[in-house]
Structure formats: C-alpha cells, structure tokens
GROMACS .gro file of C-alpha atoms in nm:
model
  198
    1THR     CA    1 -18.466  -2.828  -3.907
    2TYR     CA    2 -18.327  -2.490  -3.782
    3VAL     CA    3 -17.980  -2.405  -3.787
    4ASP     CA    4 -17.901  -2.138  -3.500
    5PRO     CA    5 -17.579  -1.960  -3.543
    6ALA     CA    6 -17.633  -1.758  -3.198
    7GLY     CA    7 -17.738  -2.064  -3.023
    8SER     CA    8 -18.022  -1.874  -2.795
    9THR     CA    9 -18.309  -1.965  -3.039
   10LEU     CA   10 -18.238  -2.328  -3.005
   11THR     CA   11 -18.302  -2.289  -2.573
   12ILE     CA   12 -18.620  -2.099  -2.654
   13VAL     CA   13 -18.731  -2.376  -2.855
   14LEU     CA   14 -18.652  -2.631  -2.612
   15ASN     CA   15 -18.789  -2.455  -2.341
   16ARG     CA   16 -19.150  -2.413  -2.525
   17LEU     CA   17 -19.126  -2.765  -2.572
   18LEU     CA   18 -19.058  -2.843  -2.203
   19HIS     CA   19 -19.375  -2.585  -2.120
   20MET     CA   20 -19.577  -2.732  -2.359
   21GLU     CA   21 -19.516  -3.068  -2.205
   22GLN     CA   22 -19.599  -2.923  -1.847
   23GLN     CA   23 -19.901  -2.816  -1.992
   24GLY     CA   24 -20.027  -3.184  -2.095
   25ALA     CA   25 -19.911  -3.167  -2.435
   26LYS     CA   26 -19.747  -3.494  -2.557
   27ILE     CA   27 -19.389  -3.409  -2.702
   28PRO     CA   28 -19.193  -3.710  -2.888
   29TRP     CA   29 -18.886  -3.639  -2.739
   30GLU     CA   30 -18.755  -3.918  -2.955
   31LYS     CA   31 -18.812  -3.719  -3.263
   32VAL     CA   32 -18.611  -3.389  -3.126
   33HIS     CA   33 -18.260  -3.402  -3.211
   34TYR     CA   34 -18.022  -3.142  -3.065
   35LEU     CA   35 -17.704  -3.143  -3.278
   36ASP     CA   36 -17.423  -2.931  -3.134
   37LEU     CA   37 -17.140  -2.838  -3.365
   38THR     CA   38 -16.976  -2.575  -3.154
   39PRO     CA   39 -16.615  -2.584  -3.089
   40SER     CA   40 -16.649  -2.684  -2.724
   41SER     CA   41 -16.913  -2.984  -2.778
   42GLU     CA   42 -16.841  -3.297  -2.568
   43TYR     CA   43 -16.971  -3.498  -2.866
   44PRO     CA   44 -16.918  -3.372  -3.208
   45VAL     CA   45 -17.126  -3.517  -3.436
   46GLY     CA   46 -16.975  -3.731  -3.726
   47LEU     CA   47 -17.004  -3.597  -4.071
   48ASN     CA   48 -16.775  -3.820  -4.307
   49LEU     CA   49 -16.765  -3.616  -4.644
   50LEU     CA   50 -16.691  -3.981  -4.786
   51HIS     CA   51 -16.982  -4.122  -4.653
   52ARG     CA   52 -17.188  -4.319  -4.914
   53THR     CA   53 -17.527  -4.442  -4.888
   54VAL     CA   54 -17.601  -4.780  -5.026
   55GLY     CA   55 -17.544  -4.820  -5.412
   56GLU     CA   56 -17.395  -4.466  -5.427
   57ASP     CA   57 -17.125  -4.436  -5.689
   58ASN     CA   58 -16.786  -4.329  -5.619
   59ALA     CA   59 -16.770  -4.088  -5.869
   60ASN     CA   60 -17.099  -3.904  -5.714
   61VAL     CA   61 -16.954  -3.892  -5.388
   62ALA     CA   62 -16.631  -3.745  -5.516
   63GLY     CA   63 -16.859  -3.493  -5.737
   64ASP     CA   64 -17.051  -3.390  -5.425
   65VAL     CA   65 -16.747  -3.333  -5.219
   66LEU     CA   66 -16.568  -3.102  -5.437
   67ALA     CA   67 -16.915  -2.931  -5.503
   68LEU     CA   68 -16.943  -2.872  -5.145
   69ILE     CA   69 -16.583  -2.771  -5.118
   70LYS     CA   70 -16.606  -2.534  -5.374
   71SER     CA   71 -16.954  -2.357  -5.258
   72ALA     CA   72 -16.803  -2.342  -4.927
   73TYR     CA   73 -16.486  -2.183  -4.984
   74GLY     CA   74 -16.512  -2.060  -5.334
   75GLY     CA   75 -16.270  -1.992  -5.597
   76GLU     CA   76 -16.151  -2.171  -5.920
   77THR     CA   77 -15.880  -2.423  -5.907
   78PRO     CA   78 -15.932  -2.659  -6.219
   79LYS     CA   79 -15.620  -2.871  -6.113
   80THR     CA   80 -15.659  -2.879  -5.748
   81ASP     CA   81 -16.005  -3.010  -5.807
   82ARG     CA   82 -15.868  -3.259  -6.017
   83PHE     CA   83 -15.654  -3.378  -5.754
   84ILE     CA   84 -15.927  -3.356  -5.479
   85GLU     CA   85 -16.188  -3.573  -5.714
   86ASN     CA   86 -15.918  -3.822  -5.770
   87GLY     CA   87 -15.786  -3.836  -5.446
   88VAL     CA   88 -16.153  -3.864  -5.299
   89MET     CA   89 -16.217  -4.148  -5.527
   90THR     CA   90 -15.903  -4.339  -5.435
   91LEU     CA   91 -16.006  -4.301  -5.080
   92LEU     CA   92 -16.340  -4.444  -5.146
   93ASP     CA   93 -16.189  -4.728  -5.337
   94ASP     CA   94 -16.033  -4.860  -5.031
   95GLN     CA   95 -16.186  -5.196  -4.919
   96ALA     CA   96 -15.961  -5.263  -4.619
   97ARG     CA   97 -16.099  -4.943  -4.400
   98GLU     CA   98 -16.287  -4.640  -4.395
   99HIS     CA   99 -16.110  -4.287  -4.469
  100THR     CA  100 -16.240  -3.943  -4.422
  101ILE     CA  101 -16.130  -3.600  -4.581
  102LEU     CA  102 -15.852  -3.558  -4.337
  103GLY     CA  103 -15.682  -3.859  -4.558
  104LEU     CA  104 -15.679  -3.649  -4.865
  105VAL     CA  105 -15.357  -3.476  -4.838
  106SER     CA  106 -15.180  -3.808  -4.720
  107ILE     CA  107 -15.318  -3.997  -5.021
  108LEU     CA  108 -15.175  -3.719  -5.256
  109GLN     CA  109 -14.813  -3.656  -5.051
  110TYR     CA  110 -14.729  -4.015  -5.010
  111PRO     CA  111 -14.719  -4.252  -5.318
  112ALA     CA  112 -14.648  -4.549  -5.148
  113LEU     CA  113 -14.981  -4.508  -4.916
  114ARG     CA  114 -15.174  -4.467  -5.288
  115GLU     CA  115 -15.028  -4.804  -5.360
  116THR     CA  116 -15.148  -5.000  -5.099
  117ILE     CA  117 -15.506  -4.928  -5.227
  118HIS     CA  118 -15.662  -5.131  -5.530
  119VAL     CA  119 -15.816  -4.870  -5.759
  120SER     CA  120 -16.086  -4.997  -5.974
  121ASP     CA  121 -16.139  -4.710  -6.187
  122PRO     CA  122 -15.920  -4.703  -6.474
  123LEU     CA  123 -15.946  -4.366  -6.544
  124VAL     CA  124 -15.850  -4.286  -6.171
  125GLN     CA  125 -15.542  -4.523  -6.230
  126GLU     CA  126 -15.479  -4.331  -6.532
  127PHE     CA  127 -15.456  -4.022  -6.358
  128TRP     CA  128 -15.208  -4.123  -6.110
  129ASP     CA  129 -15.002  -4.295  -6.335
  130MET     CA  130 -14.989  -3.956  -6.547
  131ASP     CA  131 -14.996  -3.703  -6.299
  132GLY     CA  132 -14.962  -3.861  -5.914
  133GLU     CA  133 -14.589  -3.956  -5.935
  134ASP     CA  134 -14.487  -3.618  -5.961
  135ILE     CA  135 -14.748  -3.387  -5.765
  136LYS     CA  136 -14.522  -3.080  -5.695
  137ALA     CA  137 -14.481  -2.925  -5.365
  138GLY     CA  138 -14.700  -2.611  -5.498
  139GLU     CA  139 -14.979  -2.837  -5.581
  140LEU     CA  140 -14.999  -2.989  -5.277
  141GLY     CA  141 -14.968  -2.649  -5.122
  142ALA     CA  142 -15.273  -2.539  -5.334
  143LEU     CA  143 -15.453  -2.854  -5.185
  144GLN     CA  144 -15.384  -2.783  -4.842
  145ASN     CA  145 -15.499  -2.393  -4.867
  146ARG     CA  146 -15.818  -2.514  -5.032
  147LEU     CA  147 -15.848  -2.745  -4.713
  148ARG     CA  148 -15.706  -2.571  -4.457
  149PRO     CA  149 -16.052  -2.434  -4.298
  150ILE     CA  150 -16.125  -2.833  -4.216
  151LEU     CA  151 -15.749  -2.930  -4.147
  152GLN     CA  152 -15.656  -2.658  -3.909
  153ASN     CA  153 -16.001  -2.627  -3.696
  154LEU     CA  154 -15.997  -2.841  -3.454
  155ALA     CA  155 -16.393  -2.812  -3.436
  156MET     CA  156 -16.377  -2.932  -3.810
  157ARG     CA  157 -16.144  -3.188  -3.748
  158ARG     CA  158 -16.364  -3.349  -3.479
  159ILE     CA  159 -16.667  -3.318  -3.698
  160PHE     CA  160 -16.513  -3.417  -4.056
  161GLY     CA  161 -16.260  -3.653  -3.922
  162GLN     CA  162 -16.506  -3.947  -3.795
  163THR     CA  163 -16.537  -4.247  -4.044
  164ARG     CA  164 -16.887  -4.279  -3.927
  165TRP     CA  165 -17.183  -4.084  -4.033
  166SER     CA  166 -17.378  -4.029  -3.701
  167LEU     CA  167 -17.709  -3.860  -3.839
  168ASP     CA  168 -18.021  -4.051  -3.991
  169LEU     CA  169 -18.131  -3.695  -4.177
  170LEU     CA  170 -18.350  -3.829  -4.470
  171ARG     CA  171 -18.551  -4.064  -4.214
  172TRP     CA  172 -18.573  -3.791  -3.986
  173MET     CA  173 -18.690  -3.541  -4.217
  174ASP     CA  174 -18.951  -3.804  -4.371
  175GLU     CA  175 -19.078  -3.878  -4.046
  176GLY     CA  176 -19.116  -3.505  -3.946
  177HIS     CA  177 -18.829  -3.492  -3.664
  178ILE     CA  178 -18.748  -3.156  -3.523
  179ILE     CA  179 -18.344  -3.104  -3.592
  180LEU     CA  180 -18.206  -2.842  -3.396
  181ILE     CA  181 -17.840  -2.757  -3.518
  182ASN     CA  182 -17.645  -2.530  -3.285
  183THR     CA  183 -17.349  -2.375  -3.495
  184LEU     CA  184 -17.240  -2.116  -3.186
  185ASN     CA  185 -16.888  -1.964  -3.260
  186LEU     CA  186 -16.852  -2.170  -3.593
  187GLU     CA  187 -16.668  -1.968  -3.830
  188PRO     CA  188 -16.906  -1.859  -4.112
  189LYS     CA  189 -16.743  -2.038  -4.404
  190ASN     CA  190 -16.722  -2.350  -4.175
  191VAL     CA  191 -17.082  -2.321  -4.134
  192GLY     CA  192 -17.142  -2.331  -4.540
  193LEU     CA  193 -16.951  -2.667  -4.539
  194VAL     CA  194 -17.144  -2.803  -4.225
  195GLY     CA  195 -17.465  -2.693  -4.378
  196GLY     CA  196 -17.409  -2.831  -4.694
  197GLN     CA  197 -17.313  -3.158  -4.571
  198VAL     CA  198 -17.621  -3.184  -4.346
   0.00000   0.00000   0.00000
C-alpha cells in the first residue's frame, strides 16, 4: 500500500509495472488497485465511516469513528464527543436504511428524525431522554465545527457521503495486492482522516 500526496510517484510505479509487462513479466492486474481520492476524481471511492463488518458492535464502530475524528482533527471536546458517539450509535441502530457521517448533524438537530429510529441500546436512549431534547445551538455549532472538514469539503462529502464501502482492503492486503492511493490536492487534515479509515 502506497499513499502518494504528490500523485507523481504512482505514475512512476504504474509505468514500471507496464514496462515490466512489456519485458515479458506477468503482472496480475487484478491485484493492482489505484484509488483516486483527489477532489477532481470522476469516481470517488466510498469510505462510509459507519460501515460495519459482520458481527461488529455499534459501540465499537462509534468509538472508532470518534477516535478517527479526534486523531485527524485533534482537540479535547468531551461534550461534543458524547454527541458524536451517541449520534453515530443511533444512526447505526436504524434498521430501515444505511446512513453516513453526513447524517450526524441532522440526527442531532431534528428530534423528530431521531424518533423515527428505534434505539435498541438503553444507554443511548437514556442519553437522548436526558440530553437530546435540549441540544443548544452552541453545542450543535461545536459539533458542526468538529465535522466541518467533512461537511464543507466536496471531495470529503463525495468519499464519506456514500452509504457503501467500496474497498475490500483486508482481503487485498492478505492476498498481497498492490494498493496505490492518490491524495493529490487533498488537505493534510483530510489525508489523516482518509488514511485512518483506509
């Protein structure tokens, strides 16, 4: 796996593979994956932060999402972190449809939307009963600031706003695939978020 913030090294790697093939080497192209995460990509990769593998617990996914956001954007925001964690767990509990991180602000801003989701975790339901009805504008603003790099950046919305997870990374790594990731023109803080998710 190679992440190229300049975009030029990936071209060199691909050209060398093509050259080796012209020299008679068999290149298993089905094992070479080029992921274009640039803002101008025609086909953005889907990296749903709320993606769960089979049997994965909602609390673990919510904790991972929170850790990833904190790692990428830094700062200590305990109250906002609680809103993020409980909001993510609520979105994950929705059996009717798949959600993305882009739905987090809406689930916090509109109690009527939350009420359409049957929350199975009693601690999450208690959180909403105690704190959810009175989310102040300042608290919502703090959450929006925390998620601003995703919400306001078109490239990030295109990547993290898809309900699917389009990569089989674990299998690719286990099978020795070559994964080339182009992050040209992606803001450094967003590279951290994408890199943490990949």
